[in-house]
Amino acid sequence: MQKGNIELKVGLKGHCSESYIQEIKGLTGSNLLRSCLLFLALTLLALSISNLWAIYVPSRTLFDRLLHSAVSSALTFGIVPFVFTYLQIDKGCRKDFLGLKPINIPSLSFLIKLIVASLVGFGLIALTSYASNILIEHWSGTWGDYLRALQKQAESIAFFIKQPTTLSLSIFRILVISLLTGFVEELYMRGTLQPLLIRLTKSSHWGIVLTAIIFALLHLSPAHLLPIFIYGLIFGYWRHYTGSLYPGIILHVSNNLLTLLLP
Protein backbone atom coordinates (compact mmCIF):
# COMPACT_ATOMS: atom_id res chain seq x y z
CA MET A 1 0.00 0.00 0.00
CA GLN A 2 1.32 3.41 -0.95
CA LYS A 3 1.49 5.91 1.85
CA GLY A 4 -0.50 9.09 1.38
CA ASN A 5 -2.84 7.49 -1.16
CA ILE A 6 -5.92 5.38 -0.81
CA GLU A 7 -5.20 1.80 -1.69
CA LEU A 8 -8.58 0.15 -1.52
CA LYS A 9 -8.45 -3.61 -1.21
CA VAL A 10 -11.01 -6.18 -0.25
CA GLY A 11 -9.67 -9.58 0.60
CA LEU A 12 -11.14 -12.85 -0.61
CA LYS A 13 -14.40 -14.15 0.86
CA GLY A 14 -15.40 -10.71 2.13
CA HIS A 15 -12.41 -10.22 4.45
CA CYS A 16 -10.96 -6.73 4.60
CA SER A 17 -7.38 -5.58 4.60
CA GLU A 18 -6.09 -3.82 7.72
CA SER A 19 -6.27 -0.33 6.19
CA TYR A 20 -9.20 1.80 7.36
CA ILE A 21 -9.89 2.77 3.74
CA GLN A 22 -11.30 -0.26 2.00
CA GLU A 23 -12.17 -1.25 -1.54
CA ILE A 24 -15.14 0.29 -3.29
CA LYS A 25 -15.84 -2.61 -5.66
CA GLY A 26 -13.21 -2.13 -8.35
CA LEU A 27 -13.25 1.61 -7.85
CA THR A 28 -10.98 3.32 -10.36
CA GLY A 29 -11.44 5.99 -13.01
CA SER A 30 -15.03 6.29 -14.17
CA ASN A 31 -16.24 3.91 -11.44
CA LEU A 32 -14.87 6.28 -8.81
CA LEU A 33 -16.61 9.21 -10.48
CA ARG A 34 -19.89 7.30 -10.60
CA SER A 35 -19.61 6.48 -6.91
CA CYS A 36 -18.98 10.14 -6.07
CA LEU A 37 -21.99 11.16 -8.16
CA LEU A 38 -24.10 8.52 -6.39
CA PHE A 39 -23.03 9.92 -3.02
CA LEU A 40 -23.91 13.44 -4.21
CA ALA A 41 -27.28 12.29 -5.57
CA LEU A 42 -28.18 10.56 -2.29
CA THR A 43 -27.21 13.72 -0.40
CA LEU A 44 -29.33 15.98 -2.64
CA LEU A 45 -32.30 13.61 -2.31
CA ALA A 46 -32.03 13.66 1.48
CA LEU A 47 -31.72 17.46 1.52
CA SER A 48 -34.77 17.79 -0.75
CA ILE A 49 -36.89 15.67 1.59
CA SER A 50 -35.63 17.67 4.56
CA ASN A 51 -36.47 20.97 2.83
CA LEU A 52 -39.97 19.75 2.00
CA TRP A 53 -40.45 19.00 5.70
CA ALA A 54 -39.33 22.57 6.53
CA ILE A 55 -41.77 24.05 3.99
CA TYR A 56 -44.86 22.05 4.91
CA VAL A 57 -44.16 21.62 8.63
CA PRO A 58 -42.87 25.03 9.78
CA SER A 59 -40.82 25.17 12.99
CA ARG A 60 -42.73 27.50 15.30
CA THR A 61 -41.48 26.22 18.64
CA LEU A 62 -38.15 25.07 20.01
CA PHE A 63 -39.37 21.46 19.97
CA ASP A 64 -40.36 21.80 16.29
CA ARG A 65 -36.93 23.21 15.43
CA LEU A 66 -35.11 20.47 17.32
CA LEU A 67 -37.29 17.76 15.80
CA HIS A 68 -36.63 19.07 12.29
CA SER A 69 -32.92 19.28 13.06
CA ALA A 70 -32.93 15.68 14.30
CA VAL A 71 -34.78 14.33 11.27
CA SER A 72 -32.72 16.39 8.81
CA SER A 73 -29.40 15.39 10.39
CA ALA A 74 -30.33 11.72 10.66
CA LEU A 75 -31.59 11.59 7.09
CA THR A 76 -28.78 13.51 5.39
CA PHE A 77 -25.73 12.76 7.51
CA GLY A 78 -26.80 9.45 9.05
CA ILE A 79 -28.81 7.44 6.53
CA VAL A 80 -26.93 8.56 3.39
CA PRO A 81 -23.57 7.08 4.52
CA PHE A 82 -25.19 3.74 5.38
CA VAL A 83 -27.11 3.57 2.08
CA PHE A 84 -23.97 4.50 0.14
CA THR A 85 -21.80 1.90 1.85
CA TYR A 86 -24.55 -0.73 1.43
CA LEU A 87 -24.55 -0.07 -2.32
CA GLN A 88 -20.80 0.35 -2.83
CA ILE A 89 -18.84 -1.46 -0.12
CA ASP A 90 -18.44 -5.22 0.40
CA LYS A 91 -20.49 -6.44 3.37
CA GLY A 92 -17.48 -7.48 5.43
CA CYS A 93 -15.75 -4.12 4.98
CA ARG A 94 -18.46 -1.55 5.70
CA LYS A 95 -17.60 -0.88 9.34
CA ASP A 96 -13.90 -0.56 8.48
CA PHE A 97 -14.64 1.85 5.63
CA LEU A 98 -16.79 4.06 7.88
CA GLY A 99 -14.22 3.91 10.68
CA LEU A 100 -16.60 2.23 13.13
CA LYS A 101 -13.86 0.14 14.67
CA PRO A 102 -11.44 0.34 17.63
CA ILE A 103 -8.84 3.11 17.78
CA ASN A 104 -5.39 2.10 16.57
CA ILE A 105 -2.49 4.16 17.98
CA PRO A 106 0.95 3.11 16.64
CA SER A 107 2.81 4.26 19.76
CA LEU A 108 2.61 6.45 22.86
CA SER A 109 4.90 9.05 21.28
CA PHE A 110 2.61 9.24 18.24
CA LEU A 111 -0.41 9.71 20.50
CA ILE A 112 1.37 12.56 22.29
CA LYS A 113 2.11 14.21 18.93
CA LEU A 114 -1.56 13.97 17.95
CA ILE A 115 -2.66 15.48 21.26
CA VAL A 116 -0.12 18.33 21.05
CA ALA A 117 -1.12 19.08 17.44
CA SER A 118 -4.78 19.13 18.50
CA LEU A 119 -4.06 21.55 21.37
CA VAL A 120 -2.24 23.86 18.94
CA GLY A 121 -5.28 23.60 16.67
CA PHE A 122 -7.62 24.57 19.52
CA GLY A 123 -5.44 27.61 20.18
CA LEU A 124 -5.69 28.61 16.51
CA ILE A 125 -9.45 28.16 16.70
CA ALA A 126 -9.67 30.73 19.51
CA LEU A 127 -7.45 33.20 17.62
CA THR A 128 -9.22 32.84 14.26
CA SER A 129 -12.64 33.10 15.90
CA TYR A 130 -11.69 36.41 17.50
CA ALA A 131 -10.05 37.73 14.32
CA SER A 132 -12.96 36.66 12.10
CA ASN A 133 -15.50 38.51 14.25
CA ILE A 134 -13.45 41.72 14.05
CA LEU A 135 -12.92 41.34 10.29
CA ILE A 136 -16.61 40.84 9.53
CA GLU A 137 -17.60 43.70 11.82
CA HIS A 138 -15.35 46.16 9.95
CA TRP A 139 -15.71 44.77 6.41
CA SER A 140 -17.18 47.50 4.21
CA GLY A 141 -19.15 47.24 0.99
CA THR A 142 -21.71 44.77 -0.30
CA TRP A 143 -19.76 41.69 0.78
CA GLY A 144 -19.45 43.04 4.30
CA ASP A 145 -23.19 43.66 4.50
CA TYR A 146 -23.91 40.17 3.16
CA LEU A 147 -21.55 38.46 5.62
CA ARG A 148 -22.97 40.41 8.56
CA ALA A 149 -26.53 39.50 7.52
CA LEU A 150 -25.56 35.84 7.21
CA GLN A 151 -23.82 35.92 10.56
CA LYS A 152 -26.79 37.64 12.20
CA GLN A 153 -29.07 34.90 10.86
CA ALA A 154 -26.77 32.19 12.24
CA GLU A 155 -26.66 33.94 15.63
CA SER A 156 -30.45 34.30 15.77
CA ILE A 157 -30.85 30.55 15.13
CA ALA A 158 -28.28 29.78 17.84
CA PHE A 159 -30.04 32.15 20.26
CA PHE A 160 -33.40 30.52 19.53
CA ILE A 161 -32.01 27.01 20.11
CA LYS A 162 -30.20 28.00 23.33
CA GLN A 163 -33.20 29.75 24.93
CA PRO A 164 -34.14 28.73 28.50
CA THR A 165 -36.68 25.92 28.56
CA THR A 166 -37.95 22.91 30.52
CA LEU A 167 -35.69 20.14 31.79
CA SER A 168 -37.12 17.53 29.40
CA LEU A 169 -36.66 19.82 26.40
CA SER A 170 -33.13 20.71 27.57
CA ILE A 171 -32.25 17.01 27.62
CA PHE A 172 -33.78 16.56 24.16
CA ARG A 173 -31.75 19.56 22.95
CA ILE A 174 -28.51 18.00 24.21
CA LEU A 175 -29.37 14.67 22.58
CA VAL A 176 -30.08 16.32 19.22
CA ILE A 177 -27.50 19.11 18.99
CA SER A 178 -24.64 17.41 20.78
CA LEU A 179 -24.92 13.62 20.52
CA LEU A 180 -26.91 13.02 17.33
CA THR A 181 -25.43 15.85 15.28
CA GLY A 182 -21.87 15.15 16.39
CA PHE A 183 -22.17 11.46 15.53
CA VAL A 184 -23.90 11.68 12.14
CA GLU A 185 -21.82 14.61 10.87
CA GLU A 186 -18.65 12.62 11.56
CA LEU A 187 -20.20 9.56 9.92
CA TYR A 188 -20.90 11.60 6.78
CA MET A 189 -17.82 13.82 6.67
CA ARG A 190 -14.92 11.77 8.01
CA GLY A 191 -16.59 8.37 7.64
CA THR A 192 -17.65 8.58 4.00
CA LEU A 193 -16.74 11.84 2.25
CA GLN A 194 -13.12 11.96 3.43
CA PRO A 195 -12.19 8.46 2.15
CA LEU A 196 -13.85 9.29 -1.19
CA LEU A 197 -11.97 12.58 -1.55
CA ILE A 198 -8.68 10.94 -0.57
CA ARG A 199 -9.27 8.38 -3.31
CA LEU A 200 -10.32 11.07 -5.79
CA THR A 201 -7.32 13.36 -5.13
CA LYS A 202 -4.89 10.46 -4.54
CA SER A 203 -3.65 12.36 -1.49
CA SER A 204 -4.52 11.83 2.17
CA HIS A 205 -3.79 15.46 3.06
CA TRP A 206 -5.79 16.98 0.19
CA GLY A 207 -8.72 14.70 0.97
CA ILE A 208 -8.68 15.80 4.61
CA VAL A 209 -8.34 19.50 3.69
CA LEU A 210 -11.17 19.41 1.13
CA THR A 211 -13.43 17.61 3.60
CA ALA A 212 -12.67 20.27 6.23
CA ILE A 213 -13.49 23.05 3.73
CA ILE A 214 -16.86 21.48 2.87
CA PHE A 215 -17.52 20.90 6.58
CA ALA A 216 -16.89 24.60 7.31
CA LEU A 217 -18.98 25.89 4.39
CA LEU A 218 -22.00 23.77 5.34
CA HIS A 219 -22.28 25.55 8.70
CA LEU A 220 -23.12 28.87 6.97
CA SER A 221 -21.45 30.95 9.68
CA PRO A 222 -18.90 33.46 8.27
CA ALA A 223 -17.40 34.32 11.67
CA HIS A 224 -16.78 30.65 12.38
CA LEU A 225 -15.63 29.59 8.91
CA LEU A 226 -11.92 29.34 9.79
CA PRO A 227 -12.46 27.88 13.28
CA ILE A 228 -14.77 25.17 11.90
CA PHE A 229 -12.26 24.46 9.13
CA ILE A 230 -9.57 23.87 11.76
CA TYR A 231 -11.95 21.65 13.71
CA GLY A 232 -12.44 19.69 10.49
CA LEU A 233 -8.68 19.25 10.11
CA ILE A 234 -8.34 18.02 13.70
CA PHE A 235 -11.20 15.53 13.33
CA GLY A 236 -9.91 14.45 9.93
CA TYR A 237 -6.36 13.73 11.01
CA TRP A 238 -7.51 11.81 14.08
CA ARG A 239 -9.68 9.72 11.75
CA HIS A 240 -6.81 9.18 9.33
CA TYR A 241 -4.04 8.33 11.77
CA THR A 242 -6.06 6.18 14.19
CA GLY A 243 -8.17 4.45 11.54
CA SER A 244 -11.21 5.08 13.72
CA LEU A 245 -14.07 7.54 13.64
CA TYR A 246 -14.51 7.49 17.42
CA PRO A 247 -11.89 10.14 18.40
CA GLY A 248 -13.52 12.63 16.01
CA ILE A 249 -16.98 11.75 17.31
CA ILE A 250 -15.88 12.29 20.92
CA LEU A 251 -14.25 15.64 20.09
CA HIS A 252 -17.20 16.76 17.94
CA VAL A 253 -19.84 15.81 20.52
CA SER A 254 -17.83 17.48 23.30
CA ASN A 255 -17.44 20.68 21.28
CA ASN A 256 -21.16 20.81 20.46
CA LEU A 257 -22.02 20.24 24.11
CA LEU A 258 -19.73 23.05 25.29
CA THR A 259 -21.11 25.40 22.63
CA LEU A 260 -24.63 24.56 23.77
CA LEU A 261 -23.99 24.99 27.49
CA LEU A 262 -21.71 28.04 27.44
CA PRO A 263 -23.35 31.49 27.12
Short mmCIF file of C-alpha atoms in Angstrom, two decimals, residues 39-141:
data_model
loop_
_atom_site.label_atom_id
_atom_site.label_comp_id
_atom_site.label_asym_id
_atom_site.label_seq_id
_atom_site.Cartn_x
_atom_site.Cartn_y
_atom_site.Cartn_z
CA PHE A 39 -23.03 9.92 -3.02
CA LEU A 40 -23.91 13.44 -4.21
CA ALA A 41 -27.28 12.29 -5.57
CA LEU A 42 -28.18 10.56 -2.29
CA THR A 43 -27.21 13.72 -0.40
CA LEU A 44 -29.33 15.98 -2.64
CA LEU A 45 -32.30 13.61 -2.31
CA ALA A 46 -32.03 13.66 1.48
CA LEU A 47 -31.72 17.46 1.52
CA SER A 48 -34.77 17.79 -0.75
CA ILE A 49 -36.89 15.67 1.59
CA SER A 50 -35.63 17.67 4.56
CA ASN A 51 -36.47 20.97 2.83
CA LEU A 52 -39.97 19.75 2.00
CA TRP A 53 -40.45 19.00 5.70
CA ALA A 54 -39.33 22.57 6.53
CA ILE A 55 -41.77 24.05 3.99
CA TYR A 56 -44.86 22.05 4.91
CA VAL A 57 -44.16 21.62 8.63
CA PRO A 58 -42.87 25.03 9.78
CA SER A 59 -40.82 25.17 12.99
CA ARG A 60 -42.73 27.50 15.30
CA THR A 61 -41.48 26.22 18.64
CA LEU A 62 -38.15 25.07 20.01
CA PHE A 63 -39.37 21.46 19.97
CA ASP A 64 -40.36 21.80 16.29
CA ARG A 65 -36.93 23.21 15.43
CA LEU A 66 -35.11 20.47 17.32
CA LEU A 67 -37.29 17.76 15.80
CA HIS A 68 -36.63 19.07 12.29
CA SER A 69 -32.92 19.28 13.06
CA ALA A 70 -32.93 15.68 14.30
CA VAL A 71 -34.78 14.33 11.27
CA SER A 72 -32.72 16.39 8.81
CA SER A 73 -29.40 15.39 10.39
CA ALA A 74 -30.33 11.72 10.66
CA LEU A 75 -31.59 11.59 7.09
CA THR A 76 -28.78 13.51 5.39
CA PHE A 77 -25.73 12.76 7.51
CA GLY A 78 -26.80 9.45 9.05
CA ILE A 79 -28.81 7.44 6.53
CA VAL A 80 -26.93 8.56 3.39
CA PRO A 81 -23.57 7.08 4.52
CA PHE A 82 -25.19 3.74 5.38
CA VAL A 83 -27.11 3.57 2.08
CA PHE A 84 -23.97 4.50 0.14
CA THR A 85 -21.80 1.90 1.85
CA TYR A 86 -24.55 -0.73 1.43
CA LEU A 87 -24.55 -0.07 -2.32
CA GLN A 88 -20.80 0.35 -2.83
CA ILE A 89 -18.84 -1.46 -0.12
CA ASP A 90 -18.44 -5.22 0.40
CA LYS A 91 -20.49 -6.44 3.37
CA GLY A 92 -17.48 -7.48 5.43
CA CYS A 93 -15.75 -4.12 4.98
CA ARG A 94 -18.46 -1.55 5.70
CA LYS A 95 -17.60 -0.88 9.34
CA ASP A 96 -13.90 -0.56 8.48
CA PHE A 97 -14.64 1.85 5.63
CA LEU A 98 -16.79 4.06 7.88
CA GLY A 99 -14.22 3.91 10.68
CA LEU A 100 -16.60 2.23 13.13
CA LYS A 101 -13.86 0.14 14.67
CA PRO A 102 -11.44 0.34 17.63
CA ILE A 103 -8.84 3.11 17.78
CA ASN A 104 -5.39 2.10 16.57
CA ILE A 105 -2.49 4.16 17.98
CA PRO A 106 0.95 3.11 16.64
CA SER A 107 2.81 4.26 19.76
CA LEU A 108 2.61 6.45 22.86
CA SER A 109 4.90 9.05 21.28
CA PHE A 110 2.61 9.24 18.24
CA LEU A 111 -0.41 9.71 20.50
CA ILE A 112 1.37 12.56 22.29
CA LYS A 113 2.11 14.21 18.93
CA LEU A 114 -1.56 13.97 17.95
CA ILE A 115 -2.66 15.48 21.26
CA VAL A 116 -0.12 18.33 21.05
CA ALA A 117 -1.12 19.08 17.44
CA SER A 118 -4.78 19.13 18.50
CA LEU A 119 -4.06 21.55 21.37
CA VAL A 120 -2.24 23.86 18.94
CA GLY A 121 -5.28 23.60 16.67
CA PHE A 122 -7.62 24.57 19.52
CA GLY A 123 -5.44 27.61 20.18
CA LEU A 124 -5.69 28.61 16.51
CA ILE A 125 -9.45 28.16 16.70
CA ALA A 126 -9.67 30.73 19.51
CA LEU A 127 -7.45 33.20 17.62
CA THR A 128 -9.22 32.84 14.26
CA SER A 129 -12.64 33.10 15.90
CA TYR A 130 -11.69 36.41 17.50
CA ALA A 131 -10.05 37.73 14.32
CA SER A 132 -12.96 36.66 12.10
CA ASN A 133 -15.50 38.51 14.25
CA ILE A 134 -13.45 41.72 14.05
CA LEU A 135 -12.92 41.34 10.29
CA ILE A 136 -16.61 40.84 9.53
CA GLU A 137 -17.60 43.70 11.82
CA HIS A 138 -15.35 46.16 9.95
CA TRP A 139 -15.71 44.77 6.41
CA SER A 140 -17.18 47.50 4.21
CA GLY A 141 -19.15 47.24 0.99
#
